[in-house]
């Protein structure tokens, strides 16, 4: 443990040094070693981010290191524990922005990629980055049937990573389940995103990630156990973040919602409740002869609502029955009139039946 | 007016420069499918131009001079840096970066050079570290994902999704209501031109190549196929075996290139055969492709045939063809039963009567049956040659029959082996077969003479190995050596035939090993055909390995073979040692 703390401290110092003039003396060996240290720190993060005890120790040490480095280096920015996961990126940014770095060192980073052996050195690191990013841009311009579908590969990757993180945090195997940390994570992410739209796709991708993964890798028994746990956890959390849930259900393609509907009973209930709530928010405008949103600005239109219900009817026979029954019950509760404009449920039913 | 005075570019023509500057601007302005397609199709010529530009920059003394001579260079390179199609392609990217570095001054002398340095460092920094979508970047950071890992994962996911879709064949023929997807796949293949050498996108390249062909529209652009073919021959792309086979199916030029490359590597390095031959051939993936597609086998054989005509009597080539056929038959046998096509489809030109007998491997029948089988084969071949000489059949018949014999040369070695123990009245057909193999065309009607010579050799060998007791009759040794080193112009026997017989006698006869060794050593030393003798012994050993299950005398024989080979190799080393370089 002591060794790890010391190494993290050293790497933090290294990061600070990399932004000063001392780098003039750097050569290939120094560069490679620096990269290896940052890689090490990234491993430390992966290993301990779900372990509050170790995390605490490291965070305290980093605070101490930050204080001393602040006095030594002018314009120093603090490194926190979560920054450790971005260590290599920070080093790279620092070096590339530092005019004192010898051009020979920079040339190494942009050298041709060597098909590396076991230990990866810094040569060609930036070239590889450029290659990968450019390839992504090229591929994103290719439009075949499904590949343009929402949520898109970037949200997919983020969603999958999110699920993996939740799995670790919520799995009983890593000690006491850290529900608090998991909640904090989701809250944090939502806050980072600012707008709901940015996060909806990621959450949806996270919920769907199991479906895509099931056909791929083999799932171990421990994974099976927590797979349900993370999924439910997200749904629970969504209940408390109503606007995000609303955003998800109203902006995601209906096909995606149907996938989720198929996958989870719990989601069916959540989704059904959401639809009912949307329905209850619509008021009949006698002048227009239409059901309209009176109270909320981001509410859902009658047409959208009926589209959602239509998809549900088309999902599978048992769902069709359930939905029809539910709508009928609601219509009956409203007085069971067949006149347009009196009950949204009745009007929905007649709309759906005319197709 | 000298070029240096006007400061104009040495190898760069003004209209070329204008063209490419215009293109760079055009490509940067819009991101429509048309501009993207245009960029991809111009990648090859762009690389050539970038190379010219780089050469030009290298000729200049300083960046200041470069900026004066080719003022457009900064703007041009800068625009290309932000074009993902140019930066995704390994070669263009490398040329681009090299050009930038060539403009970098280690010791800037003035403001222009200082500014250039700063600009270059800026561009590089942005290219490597700028994150397009800051919202996503924040999310990535908060999820504790290193940005590089994130980008790689996104790329892999995109590749995976596209691979799935490309793999679905267009079903428009079966179901007319479904729109044919071949057009969009065709566009995708063009868009993938810059990605041919990127390791992460290799699965997509493979998927495009292996896309099931179910409708008559082309789904792969010719530029794409050419790019993949070129990258494969330069070993810049890693494709799985089936993808390579598909590439050859789509692109004849790449198949021919692969065959020529195999021929080249084998024929230019004859010392490596025969042991490495099989693995070299298998690694080329050509036998696998041939077994799956009869048309490929026919093309490969056509190339072999034309090589045979060009390079007459080249033992390496003959061994190659033989080993190739062995690998091919093995691959064929490994195929699923429903994929099997009758052998006639693979050998359409061969006289049918010879097909089954020659293609049956010696190990598939009892050793006792070999003489009769060979007699049958020889009789058929003799009939063919007589018919041809009488003018009844075309020349093709004999050549095709001989070609098949070359492909199934195991039977030839069996014949050599049988000659060791054959009785004088039985050796005729076997000697005929050997003579025919080494001298298929009866030019000048020398076959009769050759047969007589062959008989003579056989007699000599027989008496040396089977009948004599030590000391060895010197005169017989001398005449044998003379036969082997006869001048090639004379219509005498192929020395290889004699070496082959010698080797087989040494291995398969029952006289003591020391005696055999002595004979071989003396004869080979006098004739100088050490390498050929070693080759013969190697081939015997390889054949015995192939027939391991059926022959009963393998152990004794294998030991003899190895011992004899050891003697010869030692002799060869001793020779080079005493005589310096050979």
CSV table of N, CA and C in Angstrom, one decimal, chain B residues 427-478:
chain,number,residue,atom,x,y,z
B,427,UNK,N,11.8,-54.3,-65.1
B,427,UNK,CA,12.2,-52.9,-64.9
B,427,UNK,C,11.8,-52.0,-66.1
B,428,UNK,N,11.4,-52.7,-67.2
B,428,UNK,CA,11.1,-51.9,-68.4
B,428,UNK,C,10.1,-50.7,-68.2
B,429,UNK,N,8.9,-51.0,-67.8
B,429,UNK,CA,7.8,-50.0,-67.7
B,429,UNK,C,8.3,-48.9,-66.7
B,430,UNK,N,8.9,-49.3,-65.6
B,430,UNK,CA,9.3,-48.4,-64.6
B,430,UNK,C,10.4,-47.4,-65.1
B,431,UNK,N,11.3,-47.9,-65.9
B,431,UNK,CA,12.3,-47.1,-66.4
B,431,UNK,C,11.7,-46.1,-67.5
B,432,UNK,N,10.7,-46.6,-68.2
B,432,UNK,CA,10.0,-45.8,-69.2
B,432,UNK,C,9.4,-44.6,-68.5
B,433,UNK,N,8.7,-44.9,-67.4
B,433,UNK,CA,8.0,-43.9,-66.6
B,433,UNK,C,9.0,-42.8,-66.2
B,434,UNK,N,10.1,-43.2,-65.6
B,434,UNK,CA,11.1,-42.2,-65.2
B,434,UNK,C,11.6,-41.4,-66.3
B,435,UNK,N,11.9,-42.1,-67.4
B,435,UNK,CA,12.4,-41.4,-68.6
B,435,UNK,C,11.4,-40.4,-69.1
B,436,UNK,N,10.1,-40.8,-69.1
B,436,UNK,CA,9.1,-39.9,-69.6
B,436,UNK,C,9.0,-38.7,-68.7
B,437,UNK,N,9.1,-38.9,-67.4
B,437,UNK,CA,8.9,-37.8,-66.5
B,437,UNK,C,10.0,-36.7,-66.8
B,438,UNK,N,11.2,-37.2,-66.9
B,438,UNK,CA,12.3,-36.2,-67.1
B,438,UNK,C,12.5,-35.7,-68.5
B,439,UNK,N,11.9,-36.5,-69.5
B,439,UNK,CA,12.0,-36.1,-70.9
B,439,UNK,C,10.6,-36.3,-71.5
B,440,UNK,N,9.7,-35.5,-71.3
B,440,UNK,CA,8.3,-35.7,-71.7
B,440,UNK,C,8.2,-35.6,-73.3
B,441,UNK,N,8.9,-34.7,-73.8
B,441,UNK,CA,8.8,-34.6,-75.3
B,441,UNK,C,9.8,-35.4,-75.9
B,442,UNK,N,9.4,-36.1,-76.9
B,442,UNK,CA,10.3,-37.0,-77.6
B,442,UNK,C,11.0,-36.3,-78.7
B,443,UNK,N,11.6,-35.2,-78.4
B,443,UNK,CA,12.3,-34.4,-79.5
B,443,UNK,C,13.4,-35.2,-80.1
B,444,UNK,N,13.4,-35.2,-81.4
B,444,UNK,CA,14.4,-35.9,-82.1
B,444,UNK,C,14.4,-37.4,-81.9
B,445,UNK,N,13.2,-37.8,-81.4
B,445,UNK,CA,13.0,-39.3,-81.2
B,445,UNK,C,14.2,-39.9,-80.5
B,446,UNK,N,14.6,-39.3,-79.4
B,446,UNK,CA,15.7,-39.9,-78.6
B,446,UNK,C,15.3,-40.8,-77.5
B,447,UNK,N,14.0,-41.0,-77.4
B,447,UNK,CA,13.5,-41.8,-76.3
B,447,UNK,C,14.1,-43.2,-76.2
B,448,UNK,N,14.2,-43.8,-77.4
B,448,UNK,CA,14.8,-45.1,-77.4
B,448,UNK,C,16.2,-45.2,-76.8
B,449,UNK,N,17.0,-44.2,-77.3
B,449,UNK,CA,18.4,-44.1,-76.8
B,449,UNK,C,18.4,-43.8,-75.3
B,450,UNK,N,17.4,-43.0,-74.8
B,450,UNK,CA,17.4,-42.7,-73.4
B,450,UNK,C,17.0,-43.9,-72.6
B,451,UNK,N,16.1,-44.7,-73.2
B,451,UNK,CA,15.8,-45.9,-72.4
B,451,UNK,C,16.9,-46.9,-72.3
B,452,UNK,N,17.7,-46.9,-73.4
B,452,UNK,CA,18.9,-47.8,-73.3
B,452,UNK,C,19.9,-47.3,-72.3
B,453,UNK,N,20.1,-46.0,-72.2
B,453,UNK,CA,21.0,-45.4,-71.2
B,453,UNK,C,20.5,-45.7,-69.8
B,454,UNK,N,19.1,-45.5,-69.7
B,454,UNK,CA,18.6,-45.7,-68.3
B,454,UNK,C,18.8,-47.1,-67.9
B,455,UNK,N,18.6,-48.1,-68.8
B,455,UNK,CA,18.8,-49.5,-68.5
B,455,UNK,C,20.2,-49.7,-68.0
B,456,UNK,N,21.2,-49.1,-68.7
B,456,UNK,CA,22.6,-49.2,-68.4
B,456,UNK,C,22.8,-48.7,-67.0
B,457,UNK,N,22.3,-47.5,-66.7
B,457,UNK,CA,22.5,-47.0,-65.3
B,457,UNK,C,21.9,-48.0,-64.3
B,458,UNK,N,20.8,-48.5,-64.6
B,458,UNK,CA,20.1,-49.4,-63.6
B,458,UNK,C,21.0,-50.6,-63.4
B,459,UNK,N,21.5,-51.1,-64.5
B,459,UNK,CA,22.4,-52.3,-64.4
B,459,UNK,C,23.6,-52.0,-63.5
B,460,UNK,N,24.2,-50.9,-63.8
B,460,UNK,CA,25.4,-50.5,-63.0
B,460,UNK,C,25.0,-50.4,-61.5
B,461,UNK,N,23.9,-49.7,-61.2
B,461,UNK,CA,23.5,-49.5,-59.8
B,461,UNK,C,23.2,-50.9,-59.2
B,462,UNK,N,22.6,-51.7,-59.9
B,462,UNK,CA,22.2,-53.0,-59.4
B,462,UNK,C,23.4,-53.8,-59.0
B,463,UNK,N,24.4,-53.8,-59.9
B,463,UNK,CA,25.6,-54.6,-59.6
B,463,UNK,C,26.4,-53.9,-58.5
B,464,UNK,N,26.4,-52.6,-58.4
B,464,UNK,CA,27.1,-52.0,-57.3
B,464,UNK,C,26.5,-52.3,-55.9
B,465,UNK,N,25.1,-52.1,-55.9
B,465,UNK,CA,24.5,-52.2,-54.6
B,465,UNK,C,24.1,-53.6,-54.2
B,466,UNK,N,23.7,-54.4,-55.2
B,466,UNK,CA,23.1,-55.7,-54.8
B,466,UNK,C,24.1,-56.9,-54.9
B,467,UNK,N,25.0,-56.7,-55.8
B,467,UNK,CA,25.8,-57.9,-56.1
B,467,UNK,C,27.2,-57.9,-55.6
B,468,UNK,N,27.8,-56.7,-55.6
B,468,UNK,CA,29.2,-56.7,-55.3
B,468,UNK,C,29.5,-56.7,-53.8
B,469,UNK,N,30.7,-57.3,-53.5
B,469,UNK,CA,31.3,-57.3,-52.2
B,469,UNK,C,32.4,-56.3,-52.3
B,470,UNK,N,32.8,-55.7,-51.1
B,470,UNK,CA,33.9,-54.8,-51.2
B,470,UNK,C,35.2,-55.6,-51.5
B,471,UNK,N,36.2,-54.9,-52.2
B,471,UNK,CA,36.2,-53.5,-52.6
B,471,UNK,C,35.4,-53.2,-53.8
B,472,UNK,N,34.9,-52.0,-54.0
B,472,UNK,CA,33.9,-51.7,-55.1
B,472,UNK,C,34.7,-51.6,-56.4
B,473,UNK,N,34.1,-52.2,-57.4
B,473,UNK,CA,34.7,-52.1,-58.8
B,473,UNK,C,34.8,-50.7,-59.3
B,474,UNK,N,36.0,-50.2,-59.4
B,474,UNK,CA,36.3,-48.9,-59.7
B,474,UNK,C,35.8,-48.5,-61.1
B,475,UNK,N,35.8,-49.4,-62.0
B,475,UNK,CA,35.4,-49.1,-63.4
B,475,UNK,C,33.9,-48.8,-63.4
B,476,UNK,N,33.1,-49.5,-62.7
B,476,UNK,CA,31.7,-49.3,-62.7
B,476,UNK,C,31.4,-48.0,-62.1
B,477,UNK,N,32.1,-47.6,-61.0
B,477,UNK,CA,31.9,-46.3,-60.4
B,477,UNK,C,32.2,-45.2,-61.3
B,478,UNK,N,33.3,-45.4,-62.1
B,478,UNK,CA,33.7,-44.4,-63.0
B,478,UNK,C,32.7,-44.2,-64.1
